[in-house]
């Protein structure tokens, strides 16, 4: 059943094989176009200045063009009187030339008339009448004149081969008289998705199937890089259909990218199709890369076929690490990795260990510059994808990346910016309400439960955390954690609000659930929350009381069915995947569920002291204390209550 | 003649006035589109998960779906034997359900059959025959199963309002079943250039006229930001023509941008046209900004007219600091300045002093992160524009920005990357030849003369400098500067090559120039090089001998006519702007000039020790020592000679 990969090769070896097979990864064609159209292309030639800059001796101020020596004796008290013999207008070579005792009125950018050797600024003159002006200050020869070619001269180099053309280069090339420029043609790229399980978004999703993410996502990544990419849709796991579609695409494209159907369990279909289409020229069949092992590469007549993994995050990371640099080199870009950012790893993370590893990370503005926060989870996770800002490569000879180690992060999109406000912690619709009224973009919200939020604040990755952790001994919420984590002094705890939690059940409570003891019943399936969340802490404490140290997994059906948010609990109960779960009351109604109260929690905000001055944080605190928010919270979220101390430092 | 500005307002005040006049700078329209088309737009709504992720309980590995408790006793030596009752294929809900002692073959991503509580990885199994498999390792309930909604669940938030949509958001939205998304419509922008002196590039440039840079450059900046901008060409300085064209553009666009014709000397035409078109709603007429004073802003019916300065670098900087943030806010972006980079100012620079100042800078990778290197020069300079990477704003209450001070740099284009190899120093076609064979992009080359190169290396801004400075006492080139600058130990000097310098004259030497004494003749006009260049140092030393301390400016006609490069000297002589100038022999022939030798210089390379390990530097040194380069240098550049020590450390 499992695919037998011929021999896993490293990322470097894969690129070397492409180079060898193509005779170098370089642009294949040069085209000439108008400079204005060349934006985003790479220069294919050295371009020389065609018109000197400035193209004539021009005045750099408004004033009077004079013979410098006429002005040497001028002072405010003993001005020199000159005859005004004309006016030098912009855009025309002046007809008048000047002799001793004469001058010409001139404006910025106008050509300096013959005979003049300097320009006096208008501020240092006094016009007497139509024909005369007083000069109040001397000028030396050349003053306020920009001489022909003094800036750039015919024959100087204006643009070098292989330089990307940005708006700045457009400006410079036109300034030096360059109308057309030779650039490297960009390769035409065609994208396919493959797999019987895929459904295009918008169509009804039959059970067992998933939406095709890779096709549109890879096409979007290509468009962001300036490629005209064509997405040709989803191909079924059918050899003939694939062979035909990919064969057609190869005729009209320089690069064809597929994703999916490369993994074990698919009978290795992509490999076989690539093999036939390229007459045996599959140069990579499996990468020593994690994720990314099921990657295939084939070449034919200077064209490249890439077969990427099926999971979106894996496909996007392999695209970034392998496909993107090759494509950029095909457009003439030499420095393919310049847009990566440097960051420090926020946590020690085990990685490498014999496999070149692609580690998805969140990038946040930490206390000392950018911090990369590793995202650990299954490759198929959409929430991981939503959180990922970029990728860190860990070589196979590493055992771990240390906390504080400098790493290079390739951003998933060059449009991605490190977040301005970072929230890590417990999920709460109350916080979502706060956020939606905050009117700020570029916020990173990571729901990982209360406990992880505390430690994210401690490490400086989060500006703010949301927490509802109960101290069983005192019945008090959250405050005790300041000492547990050693954050007292470093962070402040701001009281949020109260919210009721309890069991979510089908309308009418058909299974008659009244408390935690019911979770032990064999006819009930429970949906749990992830470890570290406030609800999980509460659940485990209650089960501990009931089970007296026995394994909950052996007694509670569904104890291992863990979800991350309150709404995920509600959805599981509403859709019958579980009979009950514990969540806040506010999610019961939208899912048409009944609610059996268990406790009223306090949900508070933990904020690093050094972030209190951030505009977004002070806006958030002001909003939290506002009557407007209190009103919205209590009317739109059932079971929520503003407290007398809401917004106060605890 | 000079324009009377009504009252200069600050940049902040200008933005406030736009906000007041429009009732807030925010998107005016929401449109719904396919997620794939929404790339580069900003979300106009909170988007919720429509389809849970995963949408069904799915296997995260290849293997066998089992009842976990069946496997508890399994070890390699005492495997558990299970009956294989079916195969779970990707894309279909399995029909088989399993009971005790049974299992189902399953591949990654396939739905888990009813009854199964875990999946055993294929690596820990041994298939016996069609109907049986041995399990070699126990699994716990839930192992290798991704439960429905465990990642993201219906009702979770997938995308927040005001979040820019990158390829990552496209992927996430599709993964959660979102086909269409509401985004903010982007404003339509029309661009004009104005001024009688402007000629479109490609047309013949009459004397006194210049090419229109701003139209294409501002349009390119808009395109880089994702706007569909229309450049409508050049308008003459004619009131009626401007009123008609801008009036028409206002009908079909949300924003109209002009440049030029705002300055003094133009009779304030743009202001008057804006005034009539908006019925007196010119809200800004002159900015307290340098450069950028001649900026006009008017509003009408929620539309904005911007009149920018005429010099390209000024226009582009005002665009960055004023127009771009307003335009981005109109598309729904809240964090308009996130793409700025932090850098340390490389030099103390006087700026501010009562005027909000826009300082063009070069950004280079210094020893300690990014360094910003201020570019001082006239606003009209094209070479300044070519060198500028971005802009630093200096508030009016500052007197200077200190060396080492942290500054925020707005990049001129988001496509601009800090240079990978920075050369600062003397101009030399030999170095250009080296560079063009180096095959590296993203190189910053700044020709400022030998001396400035030494200090740029000392400050760490340049990786490498080119120098040809003569020690008059010893006749030796360059080495003495190691002690003068205190760079011995910090930098190494690598011998380059020899090149002949001399007088460039018209063919046949009609003015009979034989040496420096001829420069004192009244019938000769000289073209000089800029201070700090090796040729200038030589010239000044020779003139000092001849003039014995008298001012050269009083004796040498054209002494103040300074150009920056050898080819600029050649162009000036060839075009008759000067009779002679001193330059390397290599530029004589391309310009059809004769050459009268004066000296043979040594052109060497100064390299910081901490940059010797840079790949581009070691490539450059290897090339310098190669026979291939020696051959190219001596055949293509007349007067150049490889030395026995070429490529050696001095």
Short mmCIF file of C-alpha atoms in Angstrom, two decimals, chain B residues 326-514:
data_model
loop_
_atom_site.label_atom_id
_atom_site.label_comp_id
_atom_site.label_asym_id
_atom_site.label_seq_id
_atom_site.Cartn_x
_atom_site.Cartn_y
_atom_site.Cartn_z
CA UNK B 326 -4.53 58.05 2.86
CA UNK B 327 -5.06 55.71 -0.11
CA UNK B 328 -4.42 52.62 2.01
CA UNK B 329 -6.92 53.81 4.60
CA UNK B 330 -9.43 54.19 1.78
CA UNK B 331 -8.98 50.48 1.04
CA UNK B 332 -9.61 49.53 4.67
CA UNK B 333 -5.99 49.02 5.78
CA UNK B 334 -5.65 50.28 9.35
CA UNK B 335 -1.96 49.71 9.94
CA UNK B 336 -0.71 51.84 7.06
CA UNK B 337 2.89 52.08 8.13
CA UNK B 338 3.71 48.47 8.91
CA UNK B 339 6.05 47.98 5.97
CA UNK B 340 8.54 50.57 7.25
CA UNK B 341 11.84 49.13 8.47
CA UNK B 342 13.87 50.11 11.50
CA UNK B 343 17.45 51.18 10.93
CA UNK B 344 20.18 53.12 12.68
CA UNK B 345 21.27 56.40 11.15
CA UNK B 346 24.83 55.88 9.92
CA UNK B 347 25.84 59.53 10.21
CA UNK B 348 24.79 62.53 12.22
CA UNK B 349 22.71 64.64 9.90
CA UNK B 350 21.31 68.12 10.42
CA UNK B 351 17.61 68.10 9.69
CA UNK B 352 14.33 69.45 10.93
CA UNK B 353 14.97 72.94 12.31
CA UNK B 354 11.44 74.24 12.04
CA UNK B 355 10.51 72.15 9.04
CA UNK B 356 9.19 68.62 8.97
CA UNK B 357 11.82 67.07 6.73
CA UNK B 358 11.76 64.06 4.42
CA UNK B 359 15.26 62.68 4.24
CA UNK B 360 16.09 60.23 1.44
CA UNK B 361 18.29 57.38 2.68
CA UNK B 362 20.13 54.33 1.46
CA UNK B 363 19.48 51.25 3.59
CA UNK B 364 22.33 48.78 3.94
CA UNK B 365 22.99 45.73 6.07
CA UNK B 366 25.53 47.14 8.53
CA UNK B 367 27.56 45.38 11.20
CA UNK B 368 24.67 45.68 13.66
CA UNK B 369 21.55 45.34 11.57
CA UNK B 370 20.25 47.86 9.08
CA UNK B 371 21.94 51.23 8.68
CA UNK B 372 20.33 54.25 7.02
CA UNK B 373 22.75 56.47 5.14
CA UNK B 374 21.37 59.96 4.44
CA UNK B 375 21.51 61.20 0.85
CA UNK B 376 22.23 64.90 0.77
CA UNK B 377 21.82 66.73 -2.49
CA UNK B 378 19.47 68.76 -4.66
CA UNK B 379 15.86 67.58 -4.88
CA UNK B 380 16.10 67.42 -8.65
CA UNK B 381 18.93 64.89 -8.68
CA UNK B 382 18.32 61.67 -10.56
CA UNK B 383 21.36 59.95 -9.08
CA UNK B 384 19.96 60.64 -5.62
CA UNK B 385 16.71 59.07 -6.75
CA UNK B 386 18.57 56.07 -8.12
CA UNK B 387 20.36 55.58 -4.81
CA UNK B 388 17.42 56.21 -2.47
CA UNK B 389 15.87 53.16 -0.83
CA UNK B 390 13.50 55.03 1.42
CA UNK B 391 12.56 58.06 3.42
CA UNK B 392 13.11 59.06 7.04
CA UNK B 393 10.82 61.70 8.50
CA UNK B 394 12.42 64.23 10.79
CA UNK B 395 9.99 66.32 12.87
CA UNK B 396 10.29 70.09 12.80
CA UNK B 397 11.33 70.30 16.46
CA UNK B 398 14.53 68.36 15.82
CA UNK B 399 17.88 70.00 15.07
CA UNK B 400 19.59 66.85 13.88
CA UNK B 401 19.40 63.08 13.80
CA UNK B 402 22.32 61.61 15.66
CA UNK B 403 24.69 58.93 14.44
CA UNK B 404 23.38 55.58 15.69
CA UNK B 405 19.89 56.90 16.39
CA UNK B 406 17.10 54.48 15.56
CA UNK B 407 14.94 55.69 12.70
CA UNK B 408 11.95 54.33 10.84
CA UNK B 409 12.47 54.09 7.07
CA UNK B 410 9.55 54.03 4.65
CA UNK B 411 10.77 52.11 1.63
CA UNK B 412 10.32 53.84 -1.72
CA UNK B 413 8.96 50.58 -3.06
CA UNK B 414 7.97 47.55 -1.04
CA UNK B 415 9.90 45.55 -3.61
CA UNK B 416 13.14 47.22 -2.54
CA UNK B 417 15.49 45.06 -0.50
CA UNK B 418 18.50 46.24 1.51
CA UNK B 419 21.51 45.68 -0.71
CA UNK B 420 23.45 42.47 -0.37
CA UNK B 421 26.75 44.00 -1.58
CA UNK B 422 27.50 47.66 -1.00
CA UNK B 423 30.26 49.45 -2.92
CA UNK B 424 30.94 53.09 -2.11
CA UNK B 425 33.87 54.94 -3.61
CA UNK B 426 35.54 56.04 -6.79
CA UNK B 427 34.04 55.52 -10.21
CA UNK B 428 35.91 53.03 -12.40
CA UNK B 429 34.83 51.22 -15.59
CA UNK B 430 37.21 48.43 -14.49
CA UNK B 431 35.06 47.87 -11.43
CA UNK B 432 31.94 47.96 -13.59
CA UNK B 433 33.49 45.22 -15.72
CA UNK B 434 34.18 43.19 -12.59
CA UNK B 435 30.63 43.72 -11.40
CA UNK B 436 29.02 42.74 -14.68
CA UNK B 437 30.93 39.45 -14.60
CA UNK B 438 30.03 38.83 -10.97
CA UNK B 439 26.46 37.91 -11.85
CA UNK B 440 24.96 39.25 -8.68
CA UNK B 441 21.87 41.39 -8.28
CA UNK B 442 20.87 43.61 -5.41
CA UNK B 443 24.16 45.45 -5.38
CA UNK B 444 24.31 49.05 -4.25
CA UNK B 445 26.97 51.06 -6.02
CA UNK B 446 27.47 54.66 -4.94
CA UNK B 447 30.13 56.71 -6.72
CA UNK B 448 31.18 59.46 -4.36
CA UNK B 449 34.95 59.51 -4.91
CA UNK B 450 37.81 57.66 -3.21
CA UNK B 451 37.90 59.53 0.10
CA UNK B 452 34.21 59.12 0.91
CA UNK B 453 34.61 55.41 0.16
CA UNK B 454 37.25 55.05 2.88
CA UNK B 455 34.97 56.61 5.47
CA UNK B 456 31.96 54.58 4.33
CA UNK B 457 34.00 51.42 4.95
CA UNK B 458 35.11 52.80 8.31
CA UNK B 459 31.49 53.36 9.36
CA UNK B 460 30.55 49.89 8.17
CA UNK B 461 28.09 51.02 5.51
CA UNK B 462 30.17 49.83 2.61
CA UNK B 463 31.43 46.29 2.26
CA UNK B 464 33.96 47.45 -0.25
CA UNK B 465 35.34 50.73 -1.57
CA UNK B 466 37.29 51.57 -4.73
CA UNK B 467 40.16 54.01 -4.25
CA UNK B 468 43.00 55.69 -6.11
CA UNK B 469 44.51 58.22 -3.72
CA UNK B 470 48.12 59.30 -4.19
CA UNK B 471 50.48 59.96 -1.30
CA UNK B 472 52.42 62.91 -2.75
CA UNK B 473 55.34 62.30 -0.40
CA UNK B 474 55.98 58.69 -1.36
CA UNK B 475 54.32 58.44 -4.76
CA UNK B 476 52.53 55.41 -3.35
CA UNK B 477 48.80 54.84 -3.87
CA UNK B 478 46.18 54.14 -1.20
CA UNK B 479 48.17 52.25 1.47
CA UNK B 480 48.90 55.41 3.50
CA UNK B 481 45.15 55.88 3.97
CA UNK B 482 44.99 52.82 6.23
CA UNK B 483 46.77 54.89 8.88
CA UNK B 484 45.09 58.20 8.03
CA UNK B 485 41.67 56.63 8.61
CA UNK B 486 42.76 54.26 11.38
CA UNK B 487 41.43 51.31 9.40
CA UNK B 488 44.54 49.15 9.64
CA UNK B 489 43.39 45.89 11.19
CA UNK B 490 39.73 46.63 10.53
CA UNK B 491 39.93 46.54 6.76
CA UNK B 492 42.23 45.08 4.11
CA UNK B 493 43.47 46.72 0.95
CA UNK B 494 43.48 44.52 -2.15
CA UNK B 495 45.51 45.61 -5.16
CA UNK B 496 43.32 46.24 -8.18
CA UNK B 497 44.98 47.33 -11.42
CA UNK B 498 46.68 50.29 -13.05
CA UNK B 499 44.89 52.77 -15.30
CA UNK B 500 46.16 55.78 -17.22
CA UNK B 501 44.61 59.22 -16.63
CA UNK B 502 45.10 62.31 -18.71
CA UNK B 503 43.47 65.20 -20.54
CA UNK B 504 40.55 64.46 -22.82
CA UNK B 505 40.51 66.75 -25.84
CA UNK B 506 38.72 67.10 -29.15
CA UNK B 507 40.21 64.90 -31.92
CA UNK B 508 43.50 66.36 -33.13
CA UNK B 509 43.81 68.47 -29.96
CA UNK B 510 42.73 71.72 -31.69
CA UNK B 511 43.37 73.85 -28.59
CA UNK B 512 46.84 72.36 -28.23
CA UNK B 513 46.60 71.30 -24.60
CA UNK B 514 49.80 69.80 -23.22
#
